[in-house]
Amino acid sequence: MAIVQLPDQRLYLYRPDVEGSAPQPLTPLSSVGGGLRWAEPEIGLVRGTVRCVVEEFTGE
């Protein structure tokens, strides 16, 4: 399962089927403007990939 955390807008991998599993970041923290925001993740289980729409908020 892929989730986005609101405070940092990073995309995380979360494995609720693994006991004691904590979310692991898949995307970096952004150093520009309002940052990068990730949406509509598509998970490719066969290849182990994630594709997303990324929005870049760099300010003026």
PDB file of C-alpha atoms in Angstrom:
ATOM      1  CA  MET A   1       0.000   0.000   0.000  1.00  0.00           C
ATOM      2  CA  ALA A   2       1.284   3.482  -0.836  1.00  0.00           C
ATOM      3  CA  ILE A   3       0.199   6.450   1.263  1.00  0.00           C
ATOM      4  CA  VAL A   4       0.999  10.163   1.361  1.00  0.00           C
ATOM      5  CA  GLN A   5       1.680  11.858   4.688  1.00  0.00           C
ATOM      6  CA  LEU A   6       0.108  15.329   4.867  1.00  0.00           C
ATOM      7  CA  PRO A   7       2.809  17.101   6.936  1.00  0.00           C
ATOM      8  CA  ASP A   8       5.717  16.352   4.562  1.00  0.00           C
ATOM      9  CA  GLN A   9       3.850  15.311   1.372  1.00  0.00           C
ATOM     10  CA  ARG A  10       6.174  12.329   0.847  1.00  0.00           C
ATOM     11  CA  LEU A  11       4.999   9.027  -0.579  1.00  0.00           C
ATOM     12  CA  TYR A  12       5.417   6.109   1.847  1.00  0.00           C
ATOM     13  CA  LEU A  13       5.298   2.338   1.549  1.00  0.00           C
ATOM     14  CA  TYR A  14       3.132   0.774   4.240  1.00  0.00           C
ATOM     15  CA  ARG A  15       2.821  -2.978   4.804  1.00  0.00           C
ATOM     16  CA  PRO A  16      -0.128  -3.550   7.170  1.00  0.00           C
ATOM     17  CA  ASP A  17       0.261  -7.315   6.586  1.00  0.00           C
ATOM     18  CA  VAL A  18       3.707  -7.281   8.252  1.00  0.00           C
ATOM     19  CA  GLU A  19       3.458  -7.129  12.036  1.00  0.00           C
ATOM     20  CA  GLY A  20       5.327  -4.160  13.529  1.00  0.00           C
ATOM     21  CA  SER A  21       5.850  -2.599  10.105  1.00  0.00           C
ATOM     22  CA  ALA A  22       6.302   1.171  10.014  1.00  0.00           C
ATOM     23  CA  PRO A  23       5.778   3.357   6.925  1.00  0.00           C
ATOM     24  CA  GLN A  24       8.978   3.742   4.844  1.00  0.00           C
ATOM     25  CA  PRO A  25       9.537   6.859   2.681  1.00  0.00           C
ATOM     26  CA  LEU A  26       9.748   6.249  -1.079  1.00  0.00           C
ATOM     27  CA  THR A  27      10.252   9.899  -2.090  1.00  0.00           C
ATOM     28  CA  PRO A  28      12.690  12.534  -0.827  1.00  0.00           C
ATOM     29  CA  LEU A  29      11.923  15.621   1.213  1.00  0.00           C
ATOM     30  CA  SER A  30      11.618  18.572  -1.125  1.00  0.00           C
ATOM     31  CA  SER A  31      13.808  21.638  -0.649  1.00  0.00           C
ATOM     32  CA  VAL A  32      11.867  23.867  -3.076  1.00  0.00           C
ATOM     33  CA  GLY A  33       8.980  26.211  -2.278  1.00  0.00           C
ATOM     34  CA  GLY A  34       5.946  24.337  -1.013  1.00  0.00           C
ATOM     35  CA  GLY A  35       7.584  21.130  -2.136  1.00  0.00           C
ATOM     36  CA  LEU A  36       6.565  18.187  -4.216  1.00  0.00           C
ATOM     37  CA  ARG A  37       3.180  16.538  -3.820  1.00  0.00           C
ATOM     38  CA  TRP A  38       2.437  12.979  -4.941  1.00  0.00           C
ATOM     39  CA  ALA A  39      -1.024  11.799  -6.020  1.00  0.00           C
ATOM     40  CA  GLU A  40      -2.851   8.863  -7.581  1.00  0.00           C
ATOM     41  CA  PRO A  41      -0.225   6.161  -6.965  1.00  0.00           C
ATOM     42  CA  GLU A  42      -0.420   3.072  -9.193  1.00  0.00           C
ATOM     43  CA  ILE A  43       1.335   0.056  -7.734  1.00  0.00           C
ATOM     44  CA  GLY A  44       2.867  -2.522 -10.078  1.00  0.00           C
ATOM     45  CA  LEU A  45       3.128  -5.658  -7.958  1.00  0.00           C
ATOM     46  CA  VAL A  46       4.799  -7.805 -10.610  1.00  0.00           C
ATOM     47  CA  ARG A  47       7.708  -5.399 -11.175  1.00  0.00           C
ATOM     48  CA  GLY A  48       7.694  -3.781  -7.731  1.00  0.00           C
ATOM     49  CA  THR A  49       7.099  -0.287  -9.098  1.00  0.00           C
ATOM     50  CA  VAL A  50       5.042   2.762  -8.140  1.00  0.00           C
ATOM     51  CA  ARG A  51       3.941   5.429 -10.629  1.00  0.00           C
ATOM     52  CA  CYS A  52       2.440   8.742  -9.471  1.00  0.00           C
ATOM     53  CA  VAL A  53       1.359  12.159 -10.564  1.00  0.00           C
ATOM     54  CA  VAL A  54       3.761  14.720  -9.081  1.00  0.00           C
ATOM     55  CA  GLU A  55       2.907  18.370  -8.509  1.00  0.00           C
ATOM     56  CA  GLU A  56       5.741  20.834  -7.962  1.00  0.00           C
ATOM     57  CA  PHE A  57       5.111  23.931  -5.828  1.00  0.00           C
ATOM     58  CA  THR A  58       8.124  26.185  -6.242  1.00  0.00           C
ATOM     59  CA  GLY A  59       6.597  29.523  -5.302  1.00  0.00           C
ATOM     60  CA  GLU A  60       6.368  32.625  -7.467  1.00  0.00           C
TER      61      GLU A  60
END
